[in-house]
CSV table of C-alpha atoms in Angstrom, one decimal:
chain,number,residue,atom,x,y,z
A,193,UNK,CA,47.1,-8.2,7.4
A,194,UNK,CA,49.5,-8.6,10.3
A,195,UNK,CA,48.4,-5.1,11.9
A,196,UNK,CA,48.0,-4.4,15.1
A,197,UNK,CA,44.8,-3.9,16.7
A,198,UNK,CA,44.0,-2.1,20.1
A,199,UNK,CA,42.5,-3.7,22.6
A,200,UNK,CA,39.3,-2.1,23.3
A,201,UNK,CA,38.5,-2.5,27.5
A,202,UNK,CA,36.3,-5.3,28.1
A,203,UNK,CA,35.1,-4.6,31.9
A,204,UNK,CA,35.1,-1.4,34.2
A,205,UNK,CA,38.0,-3.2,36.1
A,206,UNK,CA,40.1,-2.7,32.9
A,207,UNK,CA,40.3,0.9,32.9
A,208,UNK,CA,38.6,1.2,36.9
A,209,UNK,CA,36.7,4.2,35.1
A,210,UNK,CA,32.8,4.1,35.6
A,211,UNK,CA,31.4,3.9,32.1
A,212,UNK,CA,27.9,4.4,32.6
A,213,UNK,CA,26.1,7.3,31.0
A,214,UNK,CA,23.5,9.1,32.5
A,215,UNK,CA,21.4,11.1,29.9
A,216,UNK,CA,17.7,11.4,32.0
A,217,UNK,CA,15.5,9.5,28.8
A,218,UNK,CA,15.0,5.9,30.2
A,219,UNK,CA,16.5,3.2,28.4
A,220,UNK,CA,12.6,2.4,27.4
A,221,UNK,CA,10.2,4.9,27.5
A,222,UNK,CA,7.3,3.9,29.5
A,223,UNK,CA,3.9,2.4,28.3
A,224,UNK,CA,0.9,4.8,28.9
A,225,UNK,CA,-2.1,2.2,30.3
A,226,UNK,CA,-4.3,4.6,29.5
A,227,UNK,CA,-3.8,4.6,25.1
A,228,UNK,CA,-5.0,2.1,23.2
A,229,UNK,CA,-2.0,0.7,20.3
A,230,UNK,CA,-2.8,2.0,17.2
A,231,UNK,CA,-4.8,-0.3,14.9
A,232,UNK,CA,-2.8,-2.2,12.0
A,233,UNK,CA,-2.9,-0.9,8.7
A,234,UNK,CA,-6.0,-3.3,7.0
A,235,UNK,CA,-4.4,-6.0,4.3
A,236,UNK,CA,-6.3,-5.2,0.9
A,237,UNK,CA,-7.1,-7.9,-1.4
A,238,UNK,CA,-7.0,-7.8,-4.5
A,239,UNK,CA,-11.1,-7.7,-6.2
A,240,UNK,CA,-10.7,-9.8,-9.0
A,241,UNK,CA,-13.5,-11.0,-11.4
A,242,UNK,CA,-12.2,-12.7,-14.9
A,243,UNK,CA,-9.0,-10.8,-16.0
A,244,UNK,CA,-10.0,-7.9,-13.7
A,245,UNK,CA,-9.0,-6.4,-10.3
A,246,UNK,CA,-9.5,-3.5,-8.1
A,247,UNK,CA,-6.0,-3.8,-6.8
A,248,UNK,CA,-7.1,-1.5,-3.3
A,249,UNK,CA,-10.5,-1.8,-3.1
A,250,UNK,CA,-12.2,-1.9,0.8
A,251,UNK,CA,-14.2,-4.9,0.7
A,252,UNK,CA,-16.1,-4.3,3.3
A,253,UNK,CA,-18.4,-1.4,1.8
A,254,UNK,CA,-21.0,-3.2,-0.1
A,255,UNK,CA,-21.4,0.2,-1.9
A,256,UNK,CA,-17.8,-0.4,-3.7
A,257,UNK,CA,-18.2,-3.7,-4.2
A,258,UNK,CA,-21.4,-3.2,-6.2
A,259,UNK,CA,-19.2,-0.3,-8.2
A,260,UNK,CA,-16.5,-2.1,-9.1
A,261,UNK,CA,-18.9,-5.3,-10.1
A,262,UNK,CA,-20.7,-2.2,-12.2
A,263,UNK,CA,-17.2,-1.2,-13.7
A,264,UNK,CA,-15.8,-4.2,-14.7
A,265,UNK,CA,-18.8,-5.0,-16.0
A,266,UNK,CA,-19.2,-2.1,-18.1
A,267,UNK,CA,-15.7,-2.0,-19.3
A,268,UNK,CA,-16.2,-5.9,-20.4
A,269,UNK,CA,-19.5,-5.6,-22.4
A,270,UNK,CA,-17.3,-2.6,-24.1
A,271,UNK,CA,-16.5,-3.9,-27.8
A,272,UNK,CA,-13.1,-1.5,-28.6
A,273,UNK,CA,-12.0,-2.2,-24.7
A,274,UNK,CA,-12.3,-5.6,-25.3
A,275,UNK,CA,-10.8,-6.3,-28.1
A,276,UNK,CA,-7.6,-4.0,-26.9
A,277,UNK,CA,-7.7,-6.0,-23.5
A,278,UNK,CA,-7.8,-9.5,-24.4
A,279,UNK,CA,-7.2,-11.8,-21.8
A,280,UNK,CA,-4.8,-9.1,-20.4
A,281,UNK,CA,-5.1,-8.7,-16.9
A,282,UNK,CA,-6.2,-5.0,-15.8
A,283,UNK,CA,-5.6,-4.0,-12.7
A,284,UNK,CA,-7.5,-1.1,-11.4
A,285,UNK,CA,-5.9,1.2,-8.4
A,286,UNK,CA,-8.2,3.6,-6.9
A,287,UNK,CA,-5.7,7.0,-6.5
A,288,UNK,CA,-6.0,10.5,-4.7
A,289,UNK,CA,-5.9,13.1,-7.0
A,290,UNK,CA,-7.6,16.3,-7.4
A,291,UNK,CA,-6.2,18.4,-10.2
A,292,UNK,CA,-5.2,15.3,-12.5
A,293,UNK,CA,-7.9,13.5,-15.6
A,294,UNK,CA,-10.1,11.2,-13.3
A,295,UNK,CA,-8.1,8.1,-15.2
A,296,UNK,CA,-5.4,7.3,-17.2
A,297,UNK,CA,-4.8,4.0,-18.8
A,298,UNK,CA,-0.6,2.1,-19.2
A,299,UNK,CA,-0.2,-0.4,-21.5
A,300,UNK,CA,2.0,-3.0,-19.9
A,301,UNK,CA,2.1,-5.1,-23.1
A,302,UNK,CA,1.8,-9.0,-22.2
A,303,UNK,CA,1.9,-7.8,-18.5
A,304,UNK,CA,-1.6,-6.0,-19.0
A,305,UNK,CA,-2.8,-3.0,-18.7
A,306,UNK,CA,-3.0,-0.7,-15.9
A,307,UNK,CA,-5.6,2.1,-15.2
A,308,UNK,CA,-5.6,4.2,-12.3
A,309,UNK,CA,-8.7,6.5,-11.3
A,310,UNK,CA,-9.6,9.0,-9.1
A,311,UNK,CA,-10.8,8.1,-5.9
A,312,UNK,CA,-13.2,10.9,-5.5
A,313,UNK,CA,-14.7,10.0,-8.9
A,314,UNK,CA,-15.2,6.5,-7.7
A,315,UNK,CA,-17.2,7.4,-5.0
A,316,UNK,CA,-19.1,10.0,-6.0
A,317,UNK,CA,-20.2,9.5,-9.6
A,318,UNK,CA,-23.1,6.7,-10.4
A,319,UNK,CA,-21.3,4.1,-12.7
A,320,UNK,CA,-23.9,3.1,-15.2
């Protein structure tokens, strides 16, 4: 554009002012040796069996992994749920939720179907 710019200084000789700052909070605060770092937030895997998943379910507990085998099972053996599936994937996600229905159930179309259930009701109700 032709415009003038100023020149901003580029050392403490150009402007023989002392430009540094002191504000008393370290440029880095310092590492406590005595914490331990926080553990990463655990990677969940999708549980999948057929056209199925748990989309956040802890593998580790053998408990949920028997549940979730228990559900899908259940909802497969179902006559109307199959047929209204298909080969759909459904992708269950395990929510918080305390005043809501323990499930509800979004129809994706060809992208599947979606249900999302209660945590609590997961883990305390006997599935089947």
């Amino acid at each position: 554009t032709g415009e003038a710019r100023p020149r901003l200084p580029q050392t403490d000789t150009d402007t023989g002012t002392d430009r540094t700052a002191t504000t008393g909070v370290p440029a880095r605060m310092p590492q406590n040796p005595n914490t331990t770092p926080a553990a990463p937030e655990p990677v969940l895997i999708p549980f999948k069996s057929g056209n199925f998943e748990f989309t956040n379910l802890k593998h580790t507990n053998e408990g949920y992994r028997d549940k979730a085998v228990r559900i899908i099972e259940l909802l497969r053996k179902h006559d109307t749920i199959r047929d209204y599936v298909g080969d759909r994937p459904v992708r269950i996600t395990l929510h918080l939720r305390t005043t809501e229905t323990p499930a509800d159930v979004t129809d994706r179309g060809d992208a599947g179907v979606d249900i999302n259930l209660a945590s609590y009701y997961f883990e305390k109700y006997d599935i089947g």
